[in-house]
mmCIF file of C-alpha atoms in Angstrom:
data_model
loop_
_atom_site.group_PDB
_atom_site.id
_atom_site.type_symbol
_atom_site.label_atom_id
_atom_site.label_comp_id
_atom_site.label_asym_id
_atom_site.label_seq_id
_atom_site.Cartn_x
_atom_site.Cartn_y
_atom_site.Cartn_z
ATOM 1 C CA UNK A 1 0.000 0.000 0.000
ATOM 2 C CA UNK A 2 1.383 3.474 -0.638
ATOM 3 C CA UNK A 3 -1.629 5.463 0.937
ATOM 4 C CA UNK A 4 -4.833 5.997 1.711
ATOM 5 C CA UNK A 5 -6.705 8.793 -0.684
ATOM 6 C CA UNK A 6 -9.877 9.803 1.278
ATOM 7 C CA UNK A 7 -12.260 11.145 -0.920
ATOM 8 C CA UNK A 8 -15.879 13.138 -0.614
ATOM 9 C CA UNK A 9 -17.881 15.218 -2.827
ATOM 10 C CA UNK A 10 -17.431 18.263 -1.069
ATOM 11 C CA UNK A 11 -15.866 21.556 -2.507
ATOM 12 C CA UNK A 12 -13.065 23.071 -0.781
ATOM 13 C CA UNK A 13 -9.239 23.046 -0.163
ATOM 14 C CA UNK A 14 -7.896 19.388 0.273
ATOM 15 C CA UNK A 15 -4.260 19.214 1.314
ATOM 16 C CA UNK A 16 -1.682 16.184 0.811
ATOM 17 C CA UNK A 17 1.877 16.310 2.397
ATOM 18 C CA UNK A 18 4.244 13.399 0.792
ATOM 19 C CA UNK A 19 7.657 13.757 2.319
ATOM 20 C CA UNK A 20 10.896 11.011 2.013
ATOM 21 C CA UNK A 21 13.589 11.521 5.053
ATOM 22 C CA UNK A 22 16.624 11.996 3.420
ATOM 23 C CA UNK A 23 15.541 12.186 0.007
ATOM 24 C CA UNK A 24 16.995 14.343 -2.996
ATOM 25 C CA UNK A 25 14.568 15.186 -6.017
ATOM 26 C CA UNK A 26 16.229 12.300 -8.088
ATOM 27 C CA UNK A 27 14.369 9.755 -5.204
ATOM 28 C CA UNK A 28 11.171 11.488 -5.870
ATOM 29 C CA UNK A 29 11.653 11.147 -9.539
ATOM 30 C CA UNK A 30 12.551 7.230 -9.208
ATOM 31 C CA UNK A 31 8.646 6.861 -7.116
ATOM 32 C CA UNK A 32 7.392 4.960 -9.942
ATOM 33 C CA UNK A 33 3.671 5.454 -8.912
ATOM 34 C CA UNK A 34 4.015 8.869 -8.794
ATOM 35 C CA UNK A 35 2.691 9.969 -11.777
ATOM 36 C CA UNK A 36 -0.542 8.270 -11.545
ATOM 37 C CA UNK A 37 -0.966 9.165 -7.865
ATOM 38 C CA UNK A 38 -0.564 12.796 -9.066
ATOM 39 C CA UNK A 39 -3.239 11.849 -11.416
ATOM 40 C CA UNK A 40 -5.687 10.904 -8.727
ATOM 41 C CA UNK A 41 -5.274 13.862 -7.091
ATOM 42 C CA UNK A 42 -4.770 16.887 -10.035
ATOM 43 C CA UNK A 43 -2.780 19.078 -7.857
ATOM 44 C CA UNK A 44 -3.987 22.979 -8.360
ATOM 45 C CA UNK A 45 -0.965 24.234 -6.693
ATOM 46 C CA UNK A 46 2.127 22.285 -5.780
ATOM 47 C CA UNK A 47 4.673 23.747 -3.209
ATOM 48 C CA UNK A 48 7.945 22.337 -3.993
ATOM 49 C CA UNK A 49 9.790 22.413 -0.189
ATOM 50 C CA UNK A 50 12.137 20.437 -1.059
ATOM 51 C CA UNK A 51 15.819 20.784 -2.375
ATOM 52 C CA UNK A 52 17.625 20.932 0.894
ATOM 53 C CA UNK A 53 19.136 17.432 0.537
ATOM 54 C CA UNK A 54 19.992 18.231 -3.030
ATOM 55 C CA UNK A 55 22.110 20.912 -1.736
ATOM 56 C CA UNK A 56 23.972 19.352 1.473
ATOM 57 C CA UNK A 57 27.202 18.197 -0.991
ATOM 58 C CA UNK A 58 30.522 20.240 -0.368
ATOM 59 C CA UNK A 59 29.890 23.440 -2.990
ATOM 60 C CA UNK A 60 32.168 21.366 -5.738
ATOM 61 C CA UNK A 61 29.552 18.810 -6.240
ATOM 62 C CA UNK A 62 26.665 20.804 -6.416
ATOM 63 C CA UNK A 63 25.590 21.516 -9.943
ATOM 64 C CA UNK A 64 22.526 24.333 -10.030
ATOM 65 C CA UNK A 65 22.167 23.017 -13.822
ATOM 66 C CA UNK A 66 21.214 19.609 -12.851
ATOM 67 C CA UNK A 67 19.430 20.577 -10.186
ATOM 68 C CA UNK A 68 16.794 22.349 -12.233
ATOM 69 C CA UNK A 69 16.850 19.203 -14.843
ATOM 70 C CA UNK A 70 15.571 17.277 -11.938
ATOM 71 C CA UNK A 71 13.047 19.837 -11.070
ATOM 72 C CA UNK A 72 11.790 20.481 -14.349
ATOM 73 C CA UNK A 73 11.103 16.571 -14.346
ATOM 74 C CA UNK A 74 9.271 16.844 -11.373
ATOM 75 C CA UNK A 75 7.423 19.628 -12.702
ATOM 76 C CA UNK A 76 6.652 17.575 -15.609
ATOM 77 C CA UNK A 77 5.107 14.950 -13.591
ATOM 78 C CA UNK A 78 2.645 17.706 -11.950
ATOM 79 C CA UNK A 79 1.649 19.409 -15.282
ATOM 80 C CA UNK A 80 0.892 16.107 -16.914
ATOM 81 C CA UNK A 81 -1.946 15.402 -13.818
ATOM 82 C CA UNK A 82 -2.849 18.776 -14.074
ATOM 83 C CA UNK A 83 -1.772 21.816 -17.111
ATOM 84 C CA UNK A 84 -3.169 24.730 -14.866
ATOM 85 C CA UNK A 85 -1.335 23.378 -11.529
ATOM 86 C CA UNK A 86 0.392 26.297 -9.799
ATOM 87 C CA UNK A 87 3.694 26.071 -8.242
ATOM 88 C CA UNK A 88 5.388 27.650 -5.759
ATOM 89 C CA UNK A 89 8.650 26.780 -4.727
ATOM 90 C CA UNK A 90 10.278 27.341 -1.280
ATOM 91 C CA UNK A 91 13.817 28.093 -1.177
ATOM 92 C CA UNK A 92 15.980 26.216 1.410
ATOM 93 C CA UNK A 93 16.318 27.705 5.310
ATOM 94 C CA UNK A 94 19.596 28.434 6.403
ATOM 95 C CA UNK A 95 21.533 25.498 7.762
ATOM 96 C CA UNK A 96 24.608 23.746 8.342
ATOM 97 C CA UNK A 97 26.787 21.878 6.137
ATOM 98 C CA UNK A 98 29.101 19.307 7.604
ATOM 99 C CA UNK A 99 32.290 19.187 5.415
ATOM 100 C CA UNK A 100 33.826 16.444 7.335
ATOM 101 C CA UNK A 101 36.395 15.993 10.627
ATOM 102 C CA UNK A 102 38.866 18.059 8.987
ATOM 103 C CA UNK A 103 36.683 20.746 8.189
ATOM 104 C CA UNK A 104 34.002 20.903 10.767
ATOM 105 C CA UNK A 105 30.391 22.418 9.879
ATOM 106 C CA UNK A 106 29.783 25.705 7.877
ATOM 107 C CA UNK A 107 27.043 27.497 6.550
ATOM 108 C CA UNK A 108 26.283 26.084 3.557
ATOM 109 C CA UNK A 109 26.897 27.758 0.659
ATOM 110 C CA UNK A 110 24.386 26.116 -1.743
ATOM 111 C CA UNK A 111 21.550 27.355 0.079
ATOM 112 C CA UNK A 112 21.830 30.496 -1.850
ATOM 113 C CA UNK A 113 22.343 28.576 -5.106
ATOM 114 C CA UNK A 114 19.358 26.804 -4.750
ATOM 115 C CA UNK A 115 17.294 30.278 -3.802
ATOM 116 C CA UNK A 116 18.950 31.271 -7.439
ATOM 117 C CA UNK A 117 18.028 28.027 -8.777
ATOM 118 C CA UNK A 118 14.023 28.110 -7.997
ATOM 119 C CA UNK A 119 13.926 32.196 -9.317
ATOM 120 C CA UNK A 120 15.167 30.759 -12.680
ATOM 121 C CA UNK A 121 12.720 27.930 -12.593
ATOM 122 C CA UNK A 122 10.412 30.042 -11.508
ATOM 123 C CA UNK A 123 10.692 32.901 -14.311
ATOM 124 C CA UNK A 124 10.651 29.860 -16.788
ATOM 125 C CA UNK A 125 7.608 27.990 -15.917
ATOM 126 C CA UNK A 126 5.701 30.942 -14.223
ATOM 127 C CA UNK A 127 5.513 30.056 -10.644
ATOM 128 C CA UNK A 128 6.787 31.941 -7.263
ATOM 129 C CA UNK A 129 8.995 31.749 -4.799
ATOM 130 C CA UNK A 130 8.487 31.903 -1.247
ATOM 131 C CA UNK A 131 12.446 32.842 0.169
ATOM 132 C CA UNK A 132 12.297 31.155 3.387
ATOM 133 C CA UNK A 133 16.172 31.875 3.547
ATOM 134 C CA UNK A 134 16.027 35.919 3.812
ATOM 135 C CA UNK A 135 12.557 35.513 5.739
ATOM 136 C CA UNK A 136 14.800 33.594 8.040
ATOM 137 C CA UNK A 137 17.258 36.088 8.310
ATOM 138 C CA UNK A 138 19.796 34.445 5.313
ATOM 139 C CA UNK A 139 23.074 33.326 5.711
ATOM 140 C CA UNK A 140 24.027 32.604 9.549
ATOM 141 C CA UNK A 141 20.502 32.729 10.421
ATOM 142 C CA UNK A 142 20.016 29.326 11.559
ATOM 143 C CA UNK A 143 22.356 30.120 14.668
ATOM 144 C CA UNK A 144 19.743 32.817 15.486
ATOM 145 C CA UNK A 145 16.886 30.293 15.171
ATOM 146 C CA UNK A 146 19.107 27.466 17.286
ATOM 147 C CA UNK A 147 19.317 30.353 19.650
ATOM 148 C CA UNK A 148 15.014 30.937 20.083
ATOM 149 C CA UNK A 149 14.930 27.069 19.955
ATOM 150 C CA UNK A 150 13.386 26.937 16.889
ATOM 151 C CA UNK A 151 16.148 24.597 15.027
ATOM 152 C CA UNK A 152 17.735 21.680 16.468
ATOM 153 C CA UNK A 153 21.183 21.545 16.651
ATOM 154 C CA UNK A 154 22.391 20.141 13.415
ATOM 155 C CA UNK A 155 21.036 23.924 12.441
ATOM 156 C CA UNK A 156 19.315 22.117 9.536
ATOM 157 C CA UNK A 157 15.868 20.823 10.644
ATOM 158 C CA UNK A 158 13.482 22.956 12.383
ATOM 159 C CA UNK A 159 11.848 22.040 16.391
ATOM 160 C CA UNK A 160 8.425 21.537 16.398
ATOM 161 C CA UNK A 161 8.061 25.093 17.016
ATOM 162 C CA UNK A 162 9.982 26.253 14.542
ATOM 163 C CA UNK A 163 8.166 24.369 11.778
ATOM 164 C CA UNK A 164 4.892 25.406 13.497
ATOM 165 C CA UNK A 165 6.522 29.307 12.753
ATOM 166 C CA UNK A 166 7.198 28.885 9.153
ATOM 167 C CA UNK A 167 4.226 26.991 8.463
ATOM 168 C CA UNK A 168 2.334 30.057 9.690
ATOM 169 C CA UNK A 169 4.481 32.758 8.059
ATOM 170 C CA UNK A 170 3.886 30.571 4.306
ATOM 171 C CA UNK A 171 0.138 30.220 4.909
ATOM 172 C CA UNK A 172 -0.225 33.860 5.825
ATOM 173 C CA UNK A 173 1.949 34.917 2.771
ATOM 174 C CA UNK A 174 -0.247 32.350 0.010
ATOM 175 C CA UNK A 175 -3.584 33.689 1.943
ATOM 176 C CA UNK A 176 -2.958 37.694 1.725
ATOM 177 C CA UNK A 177 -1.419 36.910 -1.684
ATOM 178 C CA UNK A 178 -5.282 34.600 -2.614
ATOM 179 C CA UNK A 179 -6.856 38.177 -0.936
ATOM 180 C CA UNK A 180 -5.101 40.097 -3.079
ATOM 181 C CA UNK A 181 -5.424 38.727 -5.876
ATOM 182 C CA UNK A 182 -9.242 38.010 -5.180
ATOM 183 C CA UNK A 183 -9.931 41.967 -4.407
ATOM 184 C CA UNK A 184 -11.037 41.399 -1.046
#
């Protein structure tokens, strides 16, 4: 079984969170249901949060080129369930990169990559960009976050709170933007 899709005949905003510990966009892209699960669904608006595994490689390795081939694969996927879905993708927090005994843990320099990754992929396909790395302060950040208890201590995943925090800040942002937008 890969999940349980409860449905009803209702109108209104259904929400579906898939996440893979661990898991770069090439692991999402090997999920070979995927594309018909997509299709059961037809996704209006997908919000891409993912990428942060992509970019935890030492700066060398990490290839912004390839890294928007994957996406636009992924994106693929979502436009063949649905031509009109929306996307919005969230750039990667602030965080840690551990570069080994030798050279400890860093900020991670890919983060901003990646932010410059998802505005080209965004101009290109016509979504947004929510840039949860300056909203969290950008580079160095994370320490400040550790600091309120709102990361852990690898300075790469978020407390309960913390998550709680940005999941609030994103919904208020994709709400006042829907108000907006609506006239109201």
């Amino acid at each position: 079984m890969t999940g349980i899709f409860p449905q009803h005949d209702r109108d209104g905003l259904v929400y579906h969170a898939v996440g893979i510990n661990g898991a770069d966009v090439p692991a999402w892209l090997r999920c070979r249901h995927l594309p018909e699960d997509l299709k059961l669904i037809r996704p209006d608006l997908a919000i891409f949060g993912i990428g942060i595994n992509d970019a935890n490689v030492p700066p060398q390795k990490f290839d912004p080129e390839r890294f928007k081939a994957h996406y636009r694969e992924l994106i693929a996927l979502f436009k063949s369930a649905n031509p009109h879905c929306a996307l919005l993708f969230v750039t990667n927090n602030d965080c840690l990169l551990n570069l080994g005994r030798r050279h400890g843990k860093r900020t991670n320099p890919n983060t901003a990559r990646v932010a410059k990754a998802f505005k080209e992929l965004a101009a290109e396909t016509g979504g947004a960009v929510w840039d949860q790395y300056h909203i969290m302060g950008g580079s160095r950040s994370s320490a400040l976050w550790r600091g309120k208890r709102l990361m852990r201590p690898d300075r790469i995943h978020f407390t309960a709170e913390g998550y709680h925090l940005i999941g609030d800040i994103l919904y208020n942002a994709i709400i006042t933007d829907y108000l907006q937008a609506d006239g109201n």
